[in-house]
XYZ file of C-alpha atoms in Angstrom:
335
model
C 0.403 177.953 -29.569
C -2.875 176.272 -30.537
C -2.793 174.364 -33.836
C -4.746 176.002 -36.662
C -7.131 173.492 -38.231
C -6.982 173.824 -42.019
C -10.017 173.224 -44.255
C -9.730 169.902 -46.072
C -11.606 168.961 -49.236
C -12.694 165.492 -50.305
C -14.583 164.794 -53.524
C -16.939 162.116 -54.758
C -17.323 161.117 -58.400
C -20.268 163.387 -59.261
C -18.301 166.409 -60.496
C -14.536 165.969 -60.165
C -13.662 168.923 -62.462
C -15.629 171.335 -60.236
C -14.019 169.887 -57.082
C -10.550 170.360 -58.587
C -11.444 173.907 -59.673
C -12.617 174.748 -56.130
C -9.328 173.416 -54.730
C -7.357 175.557 -57.218
C -9.326 178.690 -56.332
C -8.839 178.085 -52.609
C -5.102 177.672 -53.242
C -5.110 181.016 -55.050
C -7.054 182.792 -52.296
C -4.896 181.376 -49.487
C -1.515 181.584 -51.200
C -0.830 177.950 -50.355
C -1.614 174.602 -51.931
C -5.055 173.240 -51.089
C -5.551 169.786 -52.579
C -8.203 167.118 -52.457
C -7.777 164.527 -49.709
C -6.402 161.279 -51.125
C -9.240 158.774 -51.113
C -10.916 156.203 -53.286
C -14.623 155.976 -53.955
C -15.235 152.739 -55.822
C -17.838 150.086 -56.471
C -17.816 146.366 -55.875
C -19.019 144.049 -58.648
C -22.584 144.251 -57.341
C -22.324 148.095 -57.451
C -22.054 148.532 -53.678
C -20.119 151.721 -52.951
C -16.865 151.536 -51.016
C -14.932 154.505 -49.607
C -11.401 154.529 -48.209
C -9.628 157.679 -46.989
C -5.827 157.444 -47.189
C -5.007 160.541 -45.102
C -5.401 161.273 -41.399
C -8.519 163.422 -40.876
C -8.728 163.276 -37.079
C -9.801 166.675 -35.729
C -9.997 168.192 -39.235
C -12.614 170.554 -40.720
C -13.827 168.443 -43.664
C -15.760 169.589 -46.740
C -17.302 166.901 -48.978
C -17.750 168.142 -52.574
C -20.559 166.166 -54.186
C -23.576 167.082 -56.321
C -26.470 164.627 -56.124
C -27.016 164.745 -59.879
C -27.553 161.891 -62.334
C -27.146 159.097 -61.271
C -28.820 160.685 -58.256
C -29.050 157.592 -56.072
C -25.403 156.599 -56.585
C -24.120 160.117 -55.916
C -26.318 160.509 -52.841
C -25.058 157.202 -51.421
C -21.463 158.260 -52.121
C -22.074 161.430 -50.108
C -23.592 159.544 -47.166
C -20.888 156.858 -47.106
C -18.070 159.429 -47.346
C -19.597 161.254 -44.393
C -19.804 158.031 -42.385
C -16.165 157.237 -43.181
C -15.048 160.701 -42.038
C -17.198 160.632 -38.892
C -15.778 157.243 -37.892
C -12.291 158.663 -38.546
C -12.910 161.397 -35.924
C -13.202 164.433 -38.232
C -13.979 167.539 -36.151
C -16.715 168.845 -38.466
C -18.216 167.636 -41.750
C -19.779 170.066 -44.217
C -21.498 168.785 -47.360
C -20.945 171.064 -50.365
C -23.783 170.061 -52.710
C -23.791 172.436 -55.722
C -26.884 170.677 -57.106
C -29.288 169.231 -54.537
C -31.172 166.334 -56.118
C -34.717 165.296 -55.179
C -35.494 168.982 -54.578
C -38.504 168.865 -56.898
C -40.227 166.493 -54.450
C -40.613 169.196 -51.818
C -44.349 168.812 -51.121
C -47.254 166.419 -51.567
C -48.780 167.264 -54.943
C -51.479 164.613 -54.622
C -52.600 161.861 -52.264
C -50.179 159.083 -51.270
C -47.010 160.725 -52.562
C -43.748 161.251 -50.634
C -41.867 164.397 -49.657
C -38.521 162.957 -50.715
C -36.570 166.177 -50.209
C -37.325 165.923 -46.475
C -36.291 162.249 -46.439
C -32.965 163.129 -48.080
C -32.445 165.955 -45.561
C -32.951 163.476 -42.699
C -30.501 161.011 -44.264
C -27.831 163.699 -44.665
C -28.128 164.790 -41.029
C -28.123 161.186 -39.753
C -24.930 160.453 -41.728
C -23.045 162.879 -39.503
C -23.029 165.944 -41.738
C -23.236 169.091 -39.605
C -23.698 171.759 -42.272
C -24.825 171.969 -45.909
C -23.669 174.419 -48.571
C -25.702 174.368 -51.773
C -26.855 176.644 -54.593
C -30.305 177.635 -55.866
C -32.513 175.103 -54.139
C -35.587 174.358 -56.237
C -37.786 175.504 -53.350
C -36.593 177.844 -50.597
C -38.507 175.952 -47.904
C -36.164 172.957 -48.290
C -33.768 174.826 -45.999
C -36.354 174.291 -43.281
C -36.345 170.518 -43.881
C -32.898 170.340 -42.265
C -32.201 170.443 -38.535
C -28.649 171.571 -39.338
C -27.465 174.904 -40.814
C -27.963 175.274 -44.579
C -26.282 177.983 -46.665
C -28.115 178.420 -49.968
C -26.059 180.401 -52.494
C -27.611 182.109 -55.514
C -26.506 182.039 -59.141
C -28.247 185.346 -59.936
C -25.253 187.529 -58.919
C -23.043 185.541 -61.331
C -25.726 185.794 -64.025
C -25.972 189.553 -63.508
C -22.205 189.973 -63.906
C -22.256 187.922 -67.122
C -25.284 189.726 -68.571
C -23.705 193.125 -67.993
C -20.633 191.928 -69.871
C -22.480 190.193 -72.736
C -25.158 192.858 -73.333
C -23.717 196.300 -74.105
C -27.120 198.007 -73.882
C -29.637 196.764 -71.317
C -32.397 199.221 -72.272
C -34.287 196.648 -74.369
C -33.618 193.647 -72.113
C -36.503 191.974 -70.279
C -36.232 189.179 -67.713
C -38.711 186.329 -68.105
C -39.928 183.852 -65.513
C -40.964 180.600 -67.265
C -43.708 180.016 -64.687
C -45.476 181.775 -61.834
C -43.503 179.797 -59.223
C -40.202 181.236 -60.438
C -41.205 184.908 -60.236
C -39.149 185.598 -57.083
C -36.005 184.213 -58.744
C -36.612 186.229 -61.931
C -37.402 189.387 -59.971
C -34.086 189.087 -58.113
C -32.144 189.039 -61.390
C -34.290 191.807 -62.888
C -33.493 194.061 -59.905
C -29.780 193.404 -60.278
C -29.692 194.449 -63.948
C -32.503 197.046 -63.606
C -34.696 195.398 -66.224
C -38.475 194.879 -66.416
C -40.070 191.527 -65.667
C -42.530 189.363 -67.579
C -44.017 185.905 -66.968
C -44.795 182.941 -69.198
C -47.696 181.197 -67.496
C -47.808 177.478 -68.262
C -50.304 174.732 -67.603
C -49.186 171.102 -67.464
C -51.409 168.137 -68.299
C -48.782 165.811 -66.777
C -45.098 166.082 -65.711
C -42.789 166.839 -68.633
C -45.579 168.045 -70.928
C -46.847 171.607 -71.283
C -50.402 172.055 -72.519
C -50.635 175.828 -72.928
C -48.486 178.932 -72.441
C -49.564 182.541 -72.008
C -47.251 185.566 -71.931
C -48.089 188.039 -69.157
C -46.515 191.356 -70.159
C -45.491 193.067 -73.403
C -42.311 191.570 -74.870
C -42.526 193.230 -78.290
C -39.118 194.501 -79.411
C -37.425 193.094 -76.298
C -34.364 190.889 -75.910
C -35.741 188.344 -73.480
C -33.711 186.513 -70.832
C -35.448 183.461 -69.370
C -34.150 182.625 -65.890
C -34.859 179.373 -64.045
C -33.229 177.063 -61.517
C -32.976 173.955 -63.687
C -33.323 172.637 -67.218
C -34.167 168.938 -67.450
C -35.471 167.866 -70.876
C -35.644 171.504 -72.102
C -39.188 171.072 -73.418
C -40.673 173.905 -71.358
C -37.695 176.164 -72.020
C -37.737 175.757 -75.816
C -41.525 176.128 -75.939
C -41.328 179.325 -73.866
C -38.708 180.712 -76.268
C -40.998 179.993 -79.232
C -43.972 181.684 -77.551
C -41.886 184.768 -76.724
C -40.696 185.073 -80.340
C -44.318 184.715 -81.526
C -45.234 187.629 -79.228
C -42.665 189.948 -80.786
C -39.405 189.343 -78.899
C -36.337 190.134 -81.024
C -34.196 187.394 -79.464
C -34.332 184.967 -76.551
C -31.557 183.899 -74.182
C -31.764 181.675 -71.099
C -29.792 181.583 -67.847
C -30.265 178.346 -65.896
C -28.617 177.447 -62.580
C -28.518 173.655 -62.991
C -28.135 171.976 -66.377
C -29.682 168.559 -65.773
C -30.022 168.204 -69.574
C -31.685 164.783 -69.756
C -32.657 162.865 -72.885
C -33.336 165.112 -75.900
C -32.415 168.354 -74.104
C -29.250 169.207 -76.057
C -30.862 168.471 -79.418
C -33.896 170.587 -78.517
C -31.750 173.536 -77.410
C -29.542 173.311 -80.512
C -32.574 173.383 -82.831
C -34.541 175.967 -80.820
C -35.009 179.667 -81.518
C -32.928 180.502 -78.438
C -29.804 182.465 -79.275
C -27.951 181.178 -76.208
C -28.398 178.998 -73.141
C -26.094 179.734 -70.199
C -25.635 177.081 -67.503
C -23.438 176.857 -64.413
C -21.096 173.916 -63.834
C -22.951 172.752 -60.693
C -23.607 169.571 -62.700
C -20.699 168.298 -64.782
C -21.515 169.079 -68.438
C -21.627 166.080 -70.769
C -19.617 166.109 -73.977
C -22.810 166.929 -75.894
C -23.561 169.933 -73.652
C -19.983 171.202 -73.820
C -19.969 170.858 -77.609
C -23.324 172.534 -78.306
C -22.812 175.768 -80.274
C -25.392 177.837 -78.369
C -24.648 176.616 -74.808
C -22.145 178.338 -72.509
C -20.960 177.247 -69.056
C -20.310 179.695 -66.201
C -17.903 178.657 -63.411
C -19.129 178.433 -59.820
C -15.765 177.444 -58.299
C -14.769 181.016 -57.271
C -18.025 181.466 -55.322
C -17.931 178.021 -53.690
C -14.246 178.373 -52.781
C -14.863 181.700 -51.064
C -17.972 180.313 -49.329
C -15.988 177.359 -47.955
C -13.319 179.713 -46.641
C -15.986 181.931 -45.049
C -17.570 178.921 -43.314
C -14.145 177.766 -42.127
C -13.328 181.284 -40.849
C -16.758 181.722 -39.263
C -17.537 184.782 -41.410
C -20.603 185.733 -43.434
C -21.612 183.642 -46.434
C -24.508 185.937 -47.341
C -21.999 188.693 -48.146
C -21.390 186.822 -51.410
C -24.923 187.699 -52.518
C -23.752 191.271 -53.154
C -22.197 192.311 -56.464
C -19.616 194.445 -54.631
C -18.294 191.305 -52.911
C -18.673 188.788 -55.731
C -17.482 191.105 -58.531
C -13.787 191.121 -57.533
C -13.832 187.333 -57.126
C -14.955 186.945 -60.757
C -12.750 189.700 -62.156
C -10.943 188.367 -65.231
C -13.078 185.187 -65.286
C -16.364 186.342 -66.845
């Protein structure tokens, strides 16, 4: 009989708790122990990264679990070096599971003499021997086209929809808000799932990180507003949008964000803001400050990633997880 190749997981240092949670969920789904491959990812004194895999991976279907979050350069190099180590150890296939894809905001030339770094990173990943990428909520959908290898882009909106339906007993006064014109498609997707109307906060930036003016497009008077976006960095735009919505008559403001970058003053701003709650996924490992904030909640992505990895390994559909009917049972008892 032919030998069945089992999926094997290996994790970098970017988000060990998520990697361990994915392994636990896969163990639950398969009815057998699925652990992380024994390896060390360390640094020399000059901060060069060194990887050593202690298990035989010849002919194995390998999945590298690594977000390219802060410190982005270190975590990206870890991913590339782990892939090189596995490729040179004769792994049959290498899939990079990147819950948060860094450098995604540099997806186009915004002015003269600037790079398209997202494309550069895509080239580096492919050249390192990675044959497939699994990620979630890319900042720009066209980044999938930057790769010459298959890319599965999962969406957090089905998880958000499940959580909203549980947290909000009555959805009749709920309105979904896009914090800018570029995020309308993402907000519309969530609004369709919970059958809520859509509004937009149009913003103008004088320079990156600073918002000059905000205008609300739509009537939010008497509405419980849910801002949805793919990432929250310093939280300046998010907190300002919440203030503007309250000034325009919203009764309360919540936010659902796929990736909690949460740099600098972000936690302090969110804690002091008019937002009633901020909901993040664990695609980026929450800091102690984020985990301890009274109005921030974390939603798990491990059930979705674990099932996606198994679907890739089995050669079955990953897009089936976009449907509530498929994802709902996976999250039953979790949300």
